[in-house]
Tab-separated table of C-alpha atoms in Angstrom:
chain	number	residue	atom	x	y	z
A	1	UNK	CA	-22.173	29.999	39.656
A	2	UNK	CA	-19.174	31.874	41.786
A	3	UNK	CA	-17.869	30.322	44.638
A	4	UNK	CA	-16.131	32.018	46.934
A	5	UNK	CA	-13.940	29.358	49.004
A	6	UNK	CA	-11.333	30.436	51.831
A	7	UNK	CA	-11.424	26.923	53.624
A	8	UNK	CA	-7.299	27.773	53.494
A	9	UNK	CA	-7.493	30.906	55.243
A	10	UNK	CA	-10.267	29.909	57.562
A	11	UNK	CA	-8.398	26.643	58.820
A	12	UNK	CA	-5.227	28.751	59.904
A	13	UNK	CA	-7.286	31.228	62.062
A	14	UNK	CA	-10.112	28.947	63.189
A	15	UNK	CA	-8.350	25.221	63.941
A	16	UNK	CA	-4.281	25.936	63.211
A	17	UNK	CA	-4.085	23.672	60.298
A	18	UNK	CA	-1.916	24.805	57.686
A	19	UNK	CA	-1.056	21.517	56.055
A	20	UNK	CA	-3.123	18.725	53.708
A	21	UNK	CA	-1.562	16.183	56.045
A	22	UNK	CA	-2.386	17.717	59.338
A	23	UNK	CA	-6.460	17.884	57.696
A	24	UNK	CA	-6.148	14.195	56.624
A	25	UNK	CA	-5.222	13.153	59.780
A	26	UNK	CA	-8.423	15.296	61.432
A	27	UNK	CA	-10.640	13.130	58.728
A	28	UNK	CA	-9.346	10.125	59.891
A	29	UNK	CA	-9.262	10.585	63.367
A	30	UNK	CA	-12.623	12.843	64.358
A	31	UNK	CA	-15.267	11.543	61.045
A	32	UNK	CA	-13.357	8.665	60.140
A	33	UNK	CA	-12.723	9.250	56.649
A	34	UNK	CA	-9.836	8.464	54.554
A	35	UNK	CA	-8.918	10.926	51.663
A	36	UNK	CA	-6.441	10.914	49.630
A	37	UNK	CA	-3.598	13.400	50.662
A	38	UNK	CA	-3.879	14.788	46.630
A	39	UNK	CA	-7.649	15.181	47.737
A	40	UNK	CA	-7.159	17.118	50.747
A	41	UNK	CA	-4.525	19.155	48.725
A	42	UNK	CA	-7.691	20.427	46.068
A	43	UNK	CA	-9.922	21.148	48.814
A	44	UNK	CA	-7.100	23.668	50.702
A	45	UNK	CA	-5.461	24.837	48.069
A	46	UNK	CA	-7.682	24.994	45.293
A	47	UNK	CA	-11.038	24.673	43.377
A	48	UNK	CA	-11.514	21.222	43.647
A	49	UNK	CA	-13.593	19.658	40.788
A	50	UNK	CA	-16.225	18.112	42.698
A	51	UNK	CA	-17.277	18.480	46.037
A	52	UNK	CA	-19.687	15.728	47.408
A	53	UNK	CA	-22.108	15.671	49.957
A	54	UNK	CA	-20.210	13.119	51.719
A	55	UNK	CA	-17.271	14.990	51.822
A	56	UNK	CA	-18.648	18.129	53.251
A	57	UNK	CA	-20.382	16.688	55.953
A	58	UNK	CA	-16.999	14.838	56.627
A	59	UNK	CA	-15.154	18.171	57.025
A	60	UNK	CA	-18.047	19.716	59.021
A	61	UNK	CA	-18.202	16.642	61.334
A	62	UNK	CA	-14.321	17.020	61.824
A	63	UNK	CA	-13.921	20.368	61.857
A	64	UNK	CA	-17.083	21.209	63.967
A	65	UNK	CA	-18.437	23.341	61.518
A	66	UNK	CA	-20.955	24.421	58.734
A	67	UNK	CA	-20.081	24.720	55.331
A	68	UNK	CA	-21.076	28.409	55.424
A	69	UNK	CA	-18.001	28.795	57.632
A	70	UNK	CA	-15.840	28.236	54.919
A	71	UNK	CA	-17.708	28.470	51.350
A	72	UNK	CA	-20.176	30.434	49.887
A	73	UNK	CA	-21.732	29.870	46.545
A	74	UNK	CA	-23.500	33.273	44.965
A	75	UNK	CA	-25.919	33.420	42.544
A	76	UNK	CA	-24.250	34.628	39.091
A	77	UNK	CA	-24.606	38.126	37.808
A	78	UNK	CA	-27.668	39.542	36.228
A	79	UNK	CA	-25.284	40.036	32.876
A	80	UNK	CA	-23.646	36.665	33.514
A	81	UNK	CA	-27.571	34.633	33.688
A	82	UNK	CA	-28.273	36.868	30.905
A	83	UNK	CA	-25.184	35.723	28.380
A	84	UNK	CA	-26.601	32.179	29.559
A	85	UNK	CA	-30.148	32.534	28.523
A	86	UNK	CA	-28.783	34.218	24.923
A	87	UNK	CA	-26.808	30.755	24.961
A	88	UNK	CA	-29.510	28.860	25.482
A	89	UNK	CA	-31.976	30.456	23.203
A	90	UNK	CA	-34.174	31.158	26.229
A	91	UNK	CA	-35.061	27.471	26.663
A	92	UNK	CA	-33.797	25.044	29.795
A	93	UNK	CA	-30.850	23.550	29.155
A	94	UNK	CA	-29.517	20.159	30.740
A	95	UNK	CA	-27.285	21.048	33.899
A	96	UNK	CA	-24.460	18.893	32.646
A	97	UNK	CA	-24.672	19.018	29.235
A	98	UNK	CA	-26.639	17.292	26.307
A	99	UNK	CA	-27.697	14.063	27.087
A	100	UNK	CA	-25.216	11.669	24.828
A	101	UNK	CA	-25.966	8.131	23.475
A	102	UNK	CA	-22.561	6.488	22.868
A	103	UNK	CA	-22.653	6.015	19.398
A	104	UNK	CA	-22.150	2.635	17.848
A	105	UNK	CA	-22.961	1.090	20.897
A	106	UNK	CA	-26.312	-1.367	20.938
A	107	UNK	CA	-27.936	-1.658	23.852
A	108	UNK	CA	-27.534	-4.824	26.020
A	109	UNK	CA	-31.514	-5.510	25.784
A	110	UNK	CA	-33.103	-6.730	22.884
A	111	UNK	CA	-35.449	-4.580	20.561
A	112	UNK	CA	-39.246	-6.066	21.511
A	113	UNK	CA	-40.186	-4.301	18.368
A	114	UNK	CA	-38.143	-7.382	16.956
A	115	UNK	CA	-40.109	-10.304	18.168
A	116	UNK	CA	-43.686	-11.223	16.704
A	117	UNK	CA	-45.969	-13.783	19.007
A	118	UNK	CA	-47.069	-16.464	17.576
A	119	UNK	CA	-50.276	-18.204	17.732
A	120	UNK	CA	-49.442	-20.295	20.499
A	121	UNK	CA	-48.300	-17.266	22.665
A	122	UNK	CA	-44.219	-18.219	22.159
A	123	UNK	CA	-41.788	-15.339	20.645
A	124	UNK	CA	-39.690	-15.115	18.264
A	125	UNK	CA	-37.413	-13.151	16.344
A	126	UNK	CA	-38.337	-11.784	12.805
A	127	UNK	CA	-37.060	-14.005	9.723
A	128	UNK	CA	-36.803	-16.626	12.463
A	129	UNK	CA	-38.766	-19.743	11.027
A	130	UNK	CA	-41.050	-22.359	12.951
């Protein structure tokens, strides 16, 4: 999914901020929100890896704004949703990838398929004796 971001561009013409520090300070000072300077640095400069809700409506609060004023996302290409289908053998696939048991690791509840009742309604474990 492209994303077209000028949040750099449109913070020089719009509010005369050309620095991650000067931004932080905005945060701070108009939504009251501390971010790391390295995290104000990916969100001007850059793609940033994430962008959460909370975040956004952070730098809308402080900047007065709506996201649209600074970042578009566009639906892919008809080729581009095409290669993804071929990928995907035509069936959904999970958003963020296959869903991943960590191997070798039990889980921190017990296996009920493990326990028997006995006649006078207690449980117990299999090979466990009276």
């Amino acid at each position: 999914m492209p994303t077209v971001g000028n949040l750099k561009r449109w913070l020089a013409v719009e509010q005369d901020i050309y620095r991650p520090s000067e931004l932080q300070t905005l945060l701070a000072e108009k939504a009251g929100v501390q971010l790391s300077l390295q995290a104000v640095s990916a969100l001007i400069n850059g793609k940033p890896n994430a962008l959460r809700l909370p975040t956004i409506q952070a730098l809308c609060n402080a900047l007065n704004c709506k996201l649209s004023d600074f970042c578009e996302v566009l639906p892919d290409s008809a080729h581009e949703q095409q290669k993804q289908r071929k990928i995907a053998g035509d069936a959904p696939v999970r958003l963020y990838g296959p869903k991943e048991q960590a191997k070798n690791q039990e889980s921190i509840f017990p296996d009920p398929r493990q326990y028997t009742e006995t006649k006078n309604g207690q449980r117990r474990g299999k090979g466990e004796k009276n």
